[in-house]
Amino acid sequence: MAEWKNRTKQVHGGTRRSQYGEVSEAMFLTQGFVYDTAEQAEARFVELGEDEFIYARYGNPTVRMFEERLAAIEGAEDCFATASGMAAVNAALTSALKAGDHVVSSRALFGSCLFILETILPRFGVEVTFVDGTDLDAWRAALRPDTKAVFLETMSNPTLEVIDVKGVCDLAHEVGALVIADNVFATPVFSRALELGVDVVVYSTTKHVDGQGRCLGGAVLGTKDFIRGTLEPYLKHTGGAMSPFNAWVMLKGLETLDLRVRAQAETAQKIAEALDGHDKIAKVRYPGLSAHAQHAIAAEQMGSGGTVVSIEVTGGKDGAFRFLNALELVTISNNLGDAKSLVTHPATTTHQRLTDEQKDTLGIAPGLLRISMGLEDSDDILADLLQALNAI
Ligand SMILES: *Cc1c(COP(=O)(O)O)cnc(C)c1O
């Protein structure tokens, strides 16, 4: 399996067949596992073998297939699947930190990630310093000898800033800090996170991995030492396990991940280019455009601008709402990575909680809209966006 290309790993990686020899992965919808003897039960509680399970909160064959497949794609030694992306972010941070530790984080974060770093961790005595993630000098200044971990979103939501991952990792490793990266916007298809130096990669598999808007899920990937030594003891006792049903949906999602994400990214590039310079749009934010501030980093790091395009329409909130309400194909929803094209107004939904000052700093303008490209024909998506722009 190690020599297979990613498209092949996405279809075959981690497959475990039962005694029936099924072709499609089996869904083991079971909480528990039976033991032939009392001695066998005792032995499993001492140490679990390769194909041994004791309780679905600790592990399950369908979940394990998903973990092994995703680990193979990402090039990670191991993976632990979680109930949601936020369970993954929370466990990656909390399992590695204790009171008195210092963390440096980029400030352009998904709202719930920001809540963990800004509100929850300080409550338990962890000090967090926020920096402009695109500014290496800011990282350098914030890192300290006692910095235990660094947290960043490799591409930020919703303003699509791209972080120089290798640059940040090099600085963080100089002080011995663990680099934890939320890699949702880069997707496992365009990710080179581990190669660039990231220690722990986190996904919300709710997004592109499911890819069809059905199940919540998350994953933490890293070394065997981190996943089994640090993360697993925390997760197996705190209950953030992925359900076997969701793992089965995610496994099937992985089979088509490459095809879907590349098609969505192609559409995103085409739409970004077509909308750039439109008179109802003040700014198109897309890392695939050469005018994007981190275009070169995105090209080198991901080889793509990703599947999301953010636009800032004229007319502020009123302009944004007129545009949203005039859409006929693209749907208003705060999710992303779906087969259906979805559009969000971050200032009034996902990032509503932030103060005006925070929104300002992060570039979440009243006219900003985040569009997640679906799998529809790109001509139809573009036609819908153009007709809705007329409503402004
Ligand atoms: C959606 C998202 C999350 C949270 O994932 P859930 O599966 O909704 O818990 C975390 N980080 C980023 C960047 C996301 O887009």
Short mmCIF file of C-alpha atoms and ligand atoms in Angstrom, two decimals, residues 84-87 89 110 112-113 153 155 157 182 184-185 204-207 216-218 335-336 370, ligand 1:
data_model
loop_
_atom_site.label_atom_id
_atom_site.label_comp_id
_atom_site.label_asym_id
_atom_site.label_seq_id
_atom_site.Cartn_x
_atom_site.Cartn_y
_atom_site.Cartn_z
CA SER A 84 -16.77 16.06 14.64
CA GLY A 85 -14.07 18.42 13.50
CA MET A 86 -14.32 20.34 16.75
CA ALA A 87 -13.86 17.15 18.81
CA VAL A 89 -9.40 20.26 17.37
CA PHE A 110 -12.98 29.29 12.42
CA SER A 112 -15.36 27.45 17.28
CA CYS A 113 -11.57 27.05 17.08
CA GLU A 153 -5.46 27.00 9.96
CA MET A 155 -5.82 28.40 4.88
CA ASN A 157 -11.89 30.68 6.95
CA ASP A 182 -6.38 22.63 11.03
CA VAL A 184 -9.82 21.72 6.32
CA PHE A 185 -9.47 24.31 3.56
CA SER A 204 -13.26 18.29 9.99
CA THR A 205 -14.23 15.35 7.75
CA THR A 206 -17.73 16.84 7.77
CA LYS A 207 -16.53 18.95 4.85
CA LEU A 216 -20.31 15.01 11.08
CA GLY A 217 -16.81 13.74 11.61
CA GLY A 218 -13.23 14.67 12.35
CA ASN A 335 -21.43 24.54 5.50
CA LEU A 336 -18.74 23.88 2.87
CA ARG A 370 -17.88 32.80 1.17
C1 LIG B 1 -16.07 23.19 9.93
C2 LIG B 1 -14.75 23.47 10.48
C3 LIG B 1 -14.38 23.01 11.73
C4 LIG B 1 -15.33 22.25 12.63
O1 LIG B 1 -15.77 21.04 12.11
P1 LIG B 1 -17.12 20.33 12.58
O2 LIG B 1 -17.07 19.02 11.88
O3 LIG B 1 -18.25 21.21 12.16
O4 LIG B 1 -17.06 20.19 14.06
C5 LIG B 1 -13.11 23.29 12.18
N1 LIG B 1 -12.24 24.00 11.44
C6 LIG B 1 -12.55 24.46 10.21
C7 LIG B 1 -11.55 25.25 9.45
C8 LIG B 1 -13.82 24.21 9.68
O5 LIG B 1 -14.14 24.69 8.48
#
